[in-house]
PDB file of C-alpha atoms in Angstrom:
ATOM      1  CA  MET A  27      -5.238  70.185 -15.709  1.00  0.00           C
ATOM      2  CA  ALA A  28      -3.441  67.372 -17.549  1.00  0.00           C
ATOM      3  CA  THR A  29      -3.936  67.041 -21.299  1.00  0.00           C
ATOM      4  CA  GLY A  30      -6.880  64.795 -22.206  1.00  0.00           C
ATOM      5  CA  THR A  31      -8.539  64.990 -18.796  1.00  0.00           C
ATOM      6  CA  ASP A  32     -10.956  67.801 -19.462  1.00  0.00           C
ATOM      7  CA  PRO A  33     -14.187  66.787 -17.678  1.00  0.00           C
ATOM      8  CA  GLN A  34     -16.187  68.461 -20.398  1.00  0.00           C
ATOM      9  CA  ALA A  35     -14.487  66.459 -23.142  1.00  0.00           C
ATOM     10  CA  GLY A  36     -16.268  63.215 -22.281  1.00  0.00           C
ATOM     11  CA  THR A  37     -14.663  59.813 -22.720  1.00  0.00           C
ATOM     12  CA  ALA A  38     -12.673  58.488 -25.590  1.00  0.00           C
ATOM     13  CA  PRO A  39     -14.470  56.128 -27.985  1.00  0.00           C
ATOM     14  CA  ALA A  40     -14.015  52.428 -27.351  1.00  0.00           C
ATOM     15  CA  ALA A  41     -12.472  50.064 -29.895  1.00  0.00           C
ATOM     16  CA  GLY A  42     -14.544  49.856 -33.063  1.00  0.00           C
ATOM     17  CA  GLY A  43     -15.844  53.403 -32.692  1.00  0.00           C
ATOM     18  CA  ALA A  44     -18.614  52.534 -30.179  1.00  0.00           C
ATOM     19  CA  ALA A  45     -19.009  55.018 -27.386  1.00  0.00           C
ATOM     20  CA  PRO A  46     -18.666  53.567 -23.880  1.00  0.00           C
ATOM     21  CA  ALA A  47     -21.470  53.652 -21.339  1.00  0.00           C
ATOM     22  CA  ARG A  48     -22.091  57.116 -19.942  1.00  0.00           C
ATOM     23  CA  GLY A  49     -22.123  56.068 -16.321  1.00  0.00           C
ATOM     24  CA  GLY A  50     -19.697  55.275 -13.504  1.00  0.00           C
ATOM     25  CA  VAL A  51     -16.120  56.210 -14.401  1.00  0.00           C
ATOM     26  CA  ASN A  52     -17.283  57.021 -17.933  1.00  0.00           C
ATOM     27  CA  HIS A  53     -19.486  59.854 -16.742  1.00  0.00           C
ATOM     28  CA  PRO A  54     -18.713  63.192 -18.437  1.00  0.00           C
ATOM     29  CA  SER A  55     -17.624  64.645 -15.097  1.00  0.00           C
ATOM     30  CA  ARG A  56     -14.781  62.116 -14.802  1.00  0.00           C
ATOM     31  CA  ALA A  57     -11.362  62.135 -16.453  1.00  0.00           C
ATOM     32  CA  ALA A  58     -11.443  61.248 -20.150  1.00  0.00           C
ATOM     33  CA  ILE A  59      -9.342  58.074 -20.100  1.00  0.00           C
ATOM     34  CA  GLY A  60     -10.105  55.628 -22.879  1.00  0.00           C
ATOM     35  CA  ALA A  61      -8.599  52.552 -21.203  1.00  0.00           C
ATOM     36  CA  ARG A  62     -10.921  50.539 -18.975  1.00  0.00           C
ATOM     37  CA  HIS A  63      -8.181  50.411 -16.349  1.00  0.00           C
ATOM     38  CA  LEU A  64      -4.437  50.946 -16.050  1.00  0.00           C
ATOM     39  CA  ARG A  65      -3.468  47.794 -14.176  1.00  0.00           C
ATOM     40  CA  PRO A  66      -0.877  45.662 -16.033  1.00  0.00           C
ATOM     41  CA  ASP A  67      -0.984  42.736 -13.555  1.00  0.00           C
ATOM     42  CA  ARG A  68      -3.324  39.731 -13.439  1.00  0.00           C
ATOM     43  CA  TRP A  69      -5.913  41.579 -11.360  1.00  0.00           C
ATOM     44  CA  TRP A  70      -8.618  39.117 -12.432  1.00  0.00           C
ATOM     45  CA  LEU A  71      -6.892  36.131 -10.808  1.00  0.00           C
ATOM     46  CA  ALA A  72      -7.865  36.913  -7.193  1.00  0.00           C
ATOM     47  CA  PRO A  73     -11.606  37.386  -7.820  1.00  0.00           C
ATOM     48  CA  ALA A  74     -11.628  34.332 -10.108  1.00  0.00           C
ATOM     49  CA  VAL A  75     -10.033  32.110  -7.462  1.00  0.00           C
ATOM     50  CA  THR A  76     -12.353  33.540  -4.810  1.00  0.00           C
ATOM     51  CA  ALA A  77     -15.425  32.847  -6.934  1.00  0.00           C
ATOM     52  CA  ALA A  78     -14.243  29.306  -7.679  1.00  0.00           C
ATOM     53  CA  GLY A  79     -13.603  28.570  -4.002  1.00  0.00           C
ATOM     54  CA  LEU A  80     -16.946  29.928  -2.847  1.00  0.00           C
ATOM     55  CA  PHE A  81     -18.773  28.137  -5.658  1.00  0.00           C
ATOM     56  CA  ALA A  82     -17.126  24.830  -4.728  1.00  0.00           C
ATOM     57  CA  PHE A  83     -18.190  25.234  -1.105  1.00  0.00           C
ATOM     58  CA  VAL A  84     -21.762  26.144  -2.095  1.00  0.00           C
ATOM     59  CA  VAL A  85     -22.019  23.019  -4.277  1.00  0.00           C
ATOM     60  CA  TYR A  86     -20.561  20.750  -1.593  1.00  0.00           C
ATOM     61  CA  SER A  87     -22.577  22.184   1.311  1.00  0.00           C
ATOM     62  CA  THR A  88     -25.803  22.075  -0.713  1.00  0.00           C
ATOM     63  CA  TRP A  89     -25.253  18.399  -1.478  1.00  0.00           C
ATOM     64  CA  ARG A  90     -24.498  17.563   2.132  1.00  0.00           C
ATOM     65  CA  ALA A  91     -27.315  19.688   3.546  1.00  0.00           C
ATOM     66  CA  PHE A  92     -29.953  17.950   1.422  1.00  0.00           C
ATOM     67  CA  ALA A  93     -28.375  14.481   1.673  1.00  0.00           C
ATOM     68  CA  ASN A  94     -29.800  13.800   5.163  1.00  0.00           C
ATOM     69  CA  ASP A  95     -27.492  10.813   5.435  1.00  0.00           C
ATOM     70  CA  ALA A  96     -24.162   9.748   6.955  1.00  0.00           C
ATOM     71  CA  TYR A  97     -23.795  12.662   9.346  1.00  0.00           C
ATOM     72  CA  TYR A  98     -23.360  10.772  12.619  1.00  0.00           C
ATOM     73  CA  ALA A  99     -20.817   8.134  13.521  1.00  0.00           C
ATOM     74  CA  ALA A 100     -20.599   7.830  17.302  1.00  0.00           C
ATOM     75  CA  PRO A 101     -19.131   9.823  18.872  1.00  0.00           C
ATOM     76  CA  TYR A 102     -18.723  12.210  15.916  1.00  0.00           C
ATOM     77  CA  VAL A 103     -21.428  14.421  14.436  1.00  0.00           C
ATOM     78  CA  SER A 104     -21.104  16.594  11.361  1.00  0.00           C
ATOM     79  CA  PRO A 105     -21.035  20.358  12.081  1.00  0.00           C
ATOM     80  CA  PHE A 106     -23.625  20.714   9.308  1.00  0.00           C
ATOM     81  CA  TYR A 107     -26.169  18.783  11.375  1.00  0.00           C
ATOM     82  CA  SER A 108     -25.609  20.045  14.907  1.00  0.00           C
ATOM     83  CA  PRO A 109     -27.692  20.859  16.799  1.00  0.00           C
ATOM     84  CA  CYS A 110     -30.172  18.455  15.258  1.00  0.00           C
ATOM     85  CA  ILE A 111     -33.582  19.903  16.115  1.00  0.00           C
ATOM     86  CA  ALA A 112     -35.942  17.730  14.067  1.00  0.00           C
ATOM     87  CA  GLU A 113     -37.722  14.518  14.982  1.00  0.00           C
ATOM     88  CA  ASN A 114     -36.232  12.718  11.996  1.00  0.00           C
ATOM     89  CA  CYS A 115     -32.673  13.124  13.339  1.00  0.00           C
ATOM     90  CA  VAL A 116     -30.467  10.097  13.832  1.00  0.00           C
ATOM     91  CA  PRO A 117     -30.332   9.456  17.615  1.00  0.00           C
ATOM     92  CA  MET A 118     -27.090  10.812  19.062  1.00  0.00           C
ATOM     93  CA  LYS A 119     -25.766   9.487  22.363  1.00  0.00           C
ATOM     94  CA  GLY A 120     -25.613  12.498  24.645  1.00  0.00           C
ATOM     95  CA  GLY A 121     -25.376  14.861  21.681  1.00  0.00           C
ATOM     96  CA  ALA A 122     -27.326  17.960  20.732  1.00  0.00           C
ATOM     97  CA  ASP A 123     -30.293  15.937  19.525  1.00  0.00           C
ATOM     98  CA  TRP A 124     -33.361  18.006  20.349  1.00  0.00           C
ATOM     99  CA  GLU A 125     -36.743  17.215  18.799  1.00  0.00           C
ATOM    100  CA  VAL A 126     -37.985  20.779  18.581  1.00  0.00           C
ATOM    101  CA  PHE A 127     -39.649  20.196  15.200  1.00  0.00           C
ATOM    102  CA  GLY A 128     -42.152  17.356  15.038  1.00  0.00           C
ATOM    103  CA  ALA A 129     -42.782  14.658  12.479  1.00  0.00           C
ATOM    104  CA  TRP A 130     -44.209  17.187  10.006  1.00  0.00           C
ATOM    105  CA  TRP A 131     -40.668  18.192   9.065  1.00  0.00           C
ATOM    106  CA  GLY A 132     -39.674  15.692   6.410  1.00  0.00           C
ATOM    107  CA  LEU A 133     -36.647  17.406   4.907  1.00  0.00           C
ATOM    108  CA  SER A 134     -33.058  17.254   6.049  1.00  0.00           C
ATOM    109  CA  PRO A 135     -32.607  18.586   9.617  1.00  0.00           C
ATOM    110  CA  ALA A 136     -29.491  20.439   8.429  1.00  0.00           C
ATOM    111  CA  LEU A 137     -31.734  22.948   6.670  1.00  0.00           C
ATOM    112  CA  LEU A 138     -33.113  24.075  10.029  1.00  0.00           C
ATOM    113  CA  ILE A 139     -29.771  24.995  11.560  1.00  0.00           C
ATOM    114  CA  LEU A 140     -27.478  25.939   8.680  1.00  0.00           C
ATOM    115  CA  ILE A 141     -29.366  29.194   8.173  1.00  0.00           C
ATOM    116  CA  PHE A 142     -27.598  30.653  11.223  1.00  0.00           C
ATOM    117  CA  PRO A 143     -23.929  30.000  10.368  1.00  0.00           C
ATOM    118  CA  LEU A 144     -24.774  30.656   6.714  1.00  0.00           C
ATOM    119  CA  GLY A 145     -26.408  33.970   7.576  1.00  0.00           C
ATOM    120  CA  PHE A 146     -23.404  34.925   9.694  1.00  0.00           C
ATOM    121  CA  ARG A 147     -20.962  34.227   6.875  1.00  0.00           C
ATOM    122  CA  LEU A 148     -23.160  35.617   4.118  1.00  0.00           C
ATOM    123  CA  THR A 149     -23.370  38.991   5.875  1.00  0.00           C
ATOM    124  CA  CYS A 150     -19.746  38.964   7.060  1.00  0.00           C
ATOM    125  CA  TYR A 151     -17.790  42.031   5.950  1.00  0.00           C
ATOM    126  CA  TYR A 152     -15.039  39.963   4.359  1.00  0.00           C
ATOM    127  CA  TYR A 153     -17.363  37.549   2.563  1.00  0.00           C
ATOM    128  CA  ARG A 154     -19.388  40.477   1.256  1.00  0.00           C
ATOM    129  CA  LYS A 155     -16.249  41.871  -0.330  1.00  0.00           C
ATOM    130  CA  ALA A 156     -15.371  38.411  -1.650  1.00  0.00           C
ATOM    131  CA  TYR A 157     -18.617  37.611  -3.421  1.00  0.00           C
ATOM    132  CA  TYR A 158     -19.274  41.206  -4.489  1.00  0.00           C
ATOM    133  CA  ARG A 159     -15.988  41.064  -6.384  1.00  0.00           C
ATOM    134  CA  GLY A 160     -16.042  37.420  -7.389  1.00  0.00           C
ATOM    135  CA  PHE A 161     -19.629  37.099  -8.618  1.00  0.00           C
ATOM    136  CA  TRP A 162     -20.940  40.624  -9.176  1.00  0.00           C
ATOM    137  CA  ALA A 163     -17.719  42.398 -10.236  1.00  0.00           C
ATOM    138  CA  SER A 164     -18.704  45.244  -7.933  1.00  0.00           C
ATOM    139  CA  PRO A 165     -15.895  46.160  -8.290  1.00  0.00           C
ATOM    140  CA  PRO A 166     -13.851  43.244  -9.675  1.00  0.00           C
ATOM    141  CA  ALA A 167     -10.614  44.640  -8.189  1.00  0.00           C
ATOM    142  CA  CYS A 168      -9.005  47.808  -6.905  1.00  0.00           C
ATOM    143  CA  ALA A 169      -8.598  50.468  -9.601  1.00  0.00           C
ATOM    144  CA  VAL A 170     -10.752  48.439 -12.009  1.00  0.00           C
ATOM    145  CA  ALA A 171     -14.104  49.965 -12.850  1.00  0.00           C
ATOM    146  CA  GLU A 172     -17.164  47.844 -12.311  1.00  0.00           C
ATOM    147  CA  PRO A 173     -19.342  47.192 -15.371  1.00  0.00           C
ATOM    148  CA  HIS A 174     -22.441  48.613 -13.704  1.00  0.00           C
ATOM    149  CA  ALA A 175     -23.527  52.092 -14.722  1.00  0.00           C
ATOM    150  CA  LYS A 176     -25.283  52.719 -11.408  1.00  0.00           C
ATOM    151  CA  TYR A 177     -24.067  52.232  -7.850  1.00  0.00           C
ATOM    152  CA  THR A 178     -26.305  52.290  -4.783  1.00  0.00           C
ATOM    153  CA  GLY A 179     -24.122  50.400  -2.320  1.00  0.00           C
ATOM    154  CA  GLU A 180     -26.084  48.593   0.396  1.00  0.00           C
ATOM    155  CA  THR A 181     -28.825  51.191   0.695  1.00  0.00           C
ATOM    156  CA  ARG A 182     -31.572  49.238  -1.079  1.00  0.00           C
ATOM    157  CA  PHE A 183     -33.289  45.881  -0.741  1.00  0.00           C
ATOM    158  CA  PRO A 184     -32.009  43.199  -0.526  1.00  0.00           C
ATOM    159  CA  LEU A 185     -28.493  44.389   0.321  1.00  0.00           C
ATOM    160  CA  ILE A 186     -29.754  46.622   3.116  1.00  0.00           C
ATOM    161  CA  LEU A 187     -30.422  43.370   4.987  1.00  0.00           C
ATOM    162  CA  GLN A 188     -26.656  43.015   5.386  1.00  0.00           C
ATOM    163  CA  ASN A 189     -27.094  45.095   8.524  1.00  0.00           C
ATOM    164  CA  VAL A 190     -28.428  42.039  10.369  1.00  0.00           C
ATOM    165  CA  HIS A 191     -24.849  40.736  10.570  1.00  0.00           C
ATOM    166  CA  ARG A 192     -24.479  41.993  14.137  1.00  0.00           C
ATOM    167  CA  TYR A 193     -27.478  39.869  15.179  1.00  0.00           C
ATOM    168  CA  PHE A 194     -26.304  36.765  13.356  1.00  0.00           C
ATOM    169  CA  PHE A 195     -23.128  37.071  15.425  1.00  0.00           C
ATOM    170  CA  TYR A 196     -25.014  36.098  18.586  1.00  0.00           C
ATOM    171  CA  PHE A 197     -26.491  33.029  16.880  1.00  0.00           C
ATOM    172  CA  ALA A 198     -23.031  32.129  15.582  1.00  0.00           C
ATOM    173  CA  VAL A 199     -21.672  32.182  19.134  1.00  0.00           C
ATOM    174  CA  ILE A 200     -24.444  29.809  20.257  1.00  0.00           C
ATOM    175  CA  VAL A 201     -23.758  27.423  17.381  1.00  0.00           C
ATOM    176  CA  ALA A 202     -20.021  27.546  18.086  1.00  0.00           C
ATOM    177  CA  GLY A 203     -20.744  26.687  21.714  1.00  0.00           C
ATOM    178  CA  ILE A 204     -22.803  23.657  20.677  1.00  0.00           C
ATOM    179  CA  LEU A 205     -20.070  22.507  18.297  1.00  0.00           C
ATOM    180  CA  THR A 206     -17.606  22.851  21.168  1.00  0.00           C
ATOM    181  CA  TYR A 207     -19.796  20.463  23.165  1.00  0.00           C
ATOM    182  CA  ASP A 208     -19.836  18.072  20.203  1.00  0.00           C
ATOM    183  CA  THR A 209     -16.046  18.226  20.087  1.00  0.00           C
ATOM    184  CA  ALA A 210     -15.843  17.351  23.781  1.00  0.00           C
ATOM    185  CA  LEU A 211     -18.025  14.313  23.095  1.00  0.00           C
ATOM    186  CA  GLY A 212     -15.367  13.219  20.616  1.00  0.00           C
ATOM    187  CA  PHE A 213     -13.292  12.078  23.590  1.00  0.00           C
ATOM    188  CA  ARG A 214     -15.656   9.137  24.038  1.00  0.00           C
ATOM    189  CA  ASP A 215     -15.809   5.851  22.202  1.00  0.00           C
ATOM    190  CA  GLU A 216     -18.770   4.513  20.237  1.00  0.00           C
ATOM    191  CA  ARG A 217     -20.287   3.114  23.448  1.00  0.00           C
ATOM    192  CA  GLY A 218     -20.202   6.510  25.154  1.00  0.00           C
ATOM    193  CA  GLU A 219     -17.297   5.788  27.507  1.00  0.00           C
ATOM    194  CA  TRP A 220     -14.923   8.673  28.179  1.00  0.00           C
ATOM    195  CA  GLY A 221     -11.153   8.705  27.914  1.00  0.00           C
ATOM    196  CA  HIS A 222     -10.751   7.889  24.230  1.00  0.00           C
ATOM    197  CA  MET A 223      -9.488   9.840  21.242  1.00  0.00           C
ATOM    198  CA  GLY A 224      -9.451   9.143  17.547  1.00  0.00           C
ATOM    199  CA  LEU A 225      -8.409  10.981  14.415  1.00  0.00           C
ATOM    200  CA  GLY A 226     -11.935  12.371  14.216  1.00  0.00           C
ATOM    201  CA  THR A 227     -11.404  14.028  17.604  1.00  0.00           C
ATOM    202  CA  LEU A 228      -8.452  15.962  16.214  1.00  0.00           C
ATOM    203  CA  VAL A 229     -10.429  16.903  13.112  1.00  0.00           C
ATOM    204  CA  LEU A 230     -13.243  18.305  15.243  1.00  0.00           C
ATOM    205  CA  LEU A 231     -10.756  20.051  17.541  1.00  0.00           C
ATOM    206  CA  ALA A 232      -9.059  21.809  14.632  1.00  0.00           C
ATOM    207  CA  ASN A 233     -12.424  22.771  13.187  1.00  0.00           C
ATOM    208  CA  ILE A 234     -13.839  24.266  16.363  1.00  0.00           C
ATOM    209  CA  ALA A 235     -10.620  26.170  17.051  1.00  0.00           C
ATOM    210  CA  LEU A 236     -10.824  27.794  13.618  1.00  0.00           C
ATOM    211  CA  ILE A 237     -14.545  28.462  13.981  1.00  0.00           C
ATOM    212  CA  TRP A 238     -13.996  30.261  17.284  1.00  0.00           C
ATOM    213  CA  ALA A 239     -11.061  32.206  15.857  1.00  0.00           C
ATOM    214  CA  TYR A 240     -13.142  33.295  12.869  1.00  0.00           C
ATOM    215  CA  THR A 241     -16.177  34.150  15.006  1.00  0.00           C
ATOM    216  CA  LEU A 242     -14.198  36.185  17.538  1.00  0.00           C
ATOM    217  CA  SER A 243     -12.268  37.978  14.797  1.00  0.00           C
ATOM    218  CA  CYS A 244     -15.549  39.327  13.443  1.00  0.00           C
ATOM    219  CA  HIS A 245     -15.855  43.109  13.161  1.00  0.00           C
ATOM    220  CA  SER A 246     -19.116  42.973  15.117  1.00  0.00           C
ATOM    221  CA  CYS A 247     -17.366  41.180  17.966  1.00  0.00           C
ATOM    222  CA  ARG A 248     -14.643  43.831  17.974  1.00  0.00           C
ATOM    223  CA  HIS A 249     -17.273  46.557  18.215  1.00  0.00           C
ATOM    224  CA  ILE A 250     -19.187  44.757  20.969  1.00  0.00           C
ATOM    225  CA  VAL A 251     -16.021  44.363  23.020  1.00  0.00           C
ATOM    226  CA  GLY A 252     -14.507  47.814  22.561  1.00  0.00           C
ATOM    227  CA  GLY A 253     -17.058  49.972  20.824  1.00  0.00           C
ATOM    228  CA  ARG A 254     -18.642  53.061  22.392  1.00  0.00           C
ATOM    229  CA  ILE A 255     -15.779  53.417  24.888  1.00  0.00           C
ATOM    230  CA  ARG A 256     -14.527  56.994  25.116  1.00  0.00           C
ATOM    231  CA  THR A 257     -11.651  56.357  27.514  1.00  0.00           C
ATOM    232  CA  PHE A 258      -9.893  53.001  27.370  1.00  0.00           C
ATOM    233  CA  SER A 259      -8.048  53.682  30.639  1.00  0.00           C
ATOM    234  CA  LYS A 260     -11.363  53.491  32.482  1.00  0.00           C
ATOM    235  CA  HIS A 261     -12.090  50.044  31.033  1.00  0.00           C
ATOM    236  CA  PRO A 262      -8.796  48.105  31.254  1.00  0.00           C
ATOM    237  CA  VAL A 263     -10.394  44.672  30.926  1.00  0.00           C
ATOM    238  CA  ARG A 264     -12.413  45.558  27.851  1.00  0.00           C
ATOM    239  CA  TYR A 265      -9.373  47.296  26.383  1.00  0.00           C
ATOM    240  CA  ARG A 266      -7.254  44.168  26.854  1.00  0.00           C
ATOM    241  CA  VAL A 267      -9.912  41.965  25.273  1.00  0.00           C
ATOM    242  CA  TRP A 268     -10.335  44.509  22.469  1.00  0.00           C
ATOM    243  CA  GLY A 269      -6.605  44.214  21.783  1.00  0.00           C
ATOM    244  CA  TRP A 270      -6.870  40.431  21.501  1.00  0.00           C
ATOM    245  CA  VAL A 271      -9.880  40.623  19.219  1.00  0.00           C
ATOM    246  CA  SER A 272      -8.165  43.291  17.114  1.00  0.00           C
ATOM    247  CA  ALA A 273      -5.159  41.002  16.614  1.00  0.00           C
ATOM    248  CA  LEU A 274      -7.514  38.281  15.370  1.00  0.00           C
ATOM    249  CA  ASN A 275      -9.411  40.801  13.278  1.00  0.00           C
ATOM    250  CA  ALA A 276      -6.231  41.574  11.332  1.00  0.00           C
ATOM    251  CA  ARG A 277      -6.324  37.956  10.122  1.00  0.00           C
ATOM    252  CA  HIS A 278     -10.057  37.842   9.507  1.00  0.00           C
ATOM    253  CA  MET A 279      -9.738  36.962   5.814  1.00  0.00           C
ATOM    254  CA  LEU A 280      -7.346  34.075   6.516  1.00  0.00           C
ATOM    255  CA  LEU A 281      -9.561  32.766   9.309  1.00  0.00           C
ATOM    256  CA  ALA A 282     -12.655  33.080   7.115  1.00  0.00           C
ATOM    257  CA  TRP A 283     -11.145  30.759   4.504  1.00  0.00           C
ATOM    258  CA  ALA A 284      -9.481  28.414   6.998  1.00  0.00           C
ATOM    259  CA  SER A 285     -12.709  27.903   8.954  1.00  0.00           C
ATOM    260  CA  LEU A 286     -14.706  27.476   5.746  1.00  0.00           C
ATOM    261  CA  ILE A 287     -12.354  24.702   4.622  1.00  0.00           C
ATOM    262  CA  SER A 288     -12.222  23.121   8.070  1.00  0.00           C
ATOM    263  CA  VAL A 289     -16.005  22.903   8.490  1.00  0.00           C
ATOM    264  CA  ALA A 290     -16.302  21.199   5.089  1.00  0.00           C
ATOM    265  CA  ALA A 291     -13.395  18.885   5.932  1.00  0.00           C
ATOM    266  CA  ALA A 292     -14.950  17.963   9.295  1.00  0.00           C
ATOM    267  CA  ASP A 293     -18.267  17.177   7.635  1.00  0.00           C
ATOM    268  CA  PHE A 294     -16.556  15.119   4.944  1.00  0.00           C
ATOM    269  CA  TYR A 295     -14.579  13.159   7.530  1.00  0.00           C
ATOM    270  CA  VAL A 296     -17.739  12.277   9.444  1.00  0.00           C
ATOM    271  CA  TYR A 297     -19.380  11.350   6.148  1.00  0.00           C
ATOM    272  CA  LEU A 298     -16.548   8.939   5.312  1.00  0.00           C
ATOM    273  CA  VAL A 299     -16.710   7.297   8.736  1.00  0.00           C
ATOM    274  CA  ALA A 300     -20.516   7.158   8.886  1.00  0.00           C
ATOM    275  CA  SER A 301     -20.807   5.729   5.379  1.00  0.00           C
ATOM    276  CA  GLY A 302     -18.268   2.998   6.141  1.00  0.00           C
ATOM    277  CA  ALA A 303     -15.754   4.247   3.568  1.00  0.00           C
ATOM    278  CA  PHE A 304     -13.133   4.911   6.257  1.00  0.00           C
ATOM    279  CA  ASP A 305     -12.392   3.505   9.700  1.00  0.00           C
ATOM    280  CA  ASP A 306     -11.577   6.116  12.314  1.00  0.00           C
ATOM    281  CA  PRO A 307      -8.090   5.405  13.731  1.00  0.00           C
ATOM    282  CA  ARG A 308      -8.084   5.402  17.541  1.00  0.00           C
ATOM    283  CA  PHE A 309      -5.039   6.640  19.473  1.00  0.00           C
ATOM    284  CA  PHE A 310      -6.266   5.495  22.894  1.00  0.00           C
TER     285      PHE A 310
END
């Protein structure tokens, strides 16, 4: 055993003579290393940037979700407000405007639908890693001990609810399908006539492409497609699709951020057009 790593020796005192917490990596059964970690690089930069990016999106999406204004400019509808299932929705020509909730619902209709894409992202494996590290420091980075003396993982409430991710996937597919329909409607003009395209059409196209890529790159999707198969040769179609999904899955983190930015950008573009701050350029 290396010198200074006797498990029975405990941990070295921290600066100022105060003994460190007797839990986690400082438990008497662990190696007696006085330093909190041995990483010389800026390990804190990645979780700090992640936390800042997620916080910015939370602030922006909260503002837009409660705004209940400037979310429809024919033929474009914000992805935050589609499908619009409340009676107080702005009428949308041919859009996903379904009055499922009556006049008793007086809040923003976005609050009725955002729970599904939000739940899908909140329970996503990558986003869990991102906000666990960025906000909870659990752990803050690889080879850096977390400040918590006790670790229970996702075995207790409320984190045990992360297991519903596989079910949110199905709702996410439905929402993505509706947003695809909204994107198709972007090839109309403000009077509802087909055969037109503006800059907003391209914005919605880019957004829905990234949303589908992120959704299909999900670990749950990969398991649904290729999980529980003992012999791939007996399921050539599922194996081929599993290969495609696996290729997307390798870029899940990139697609998670790209789609998060694109959905905010699409909403902001519709907001600018609907509020009159920007005129949508038409190509034909």
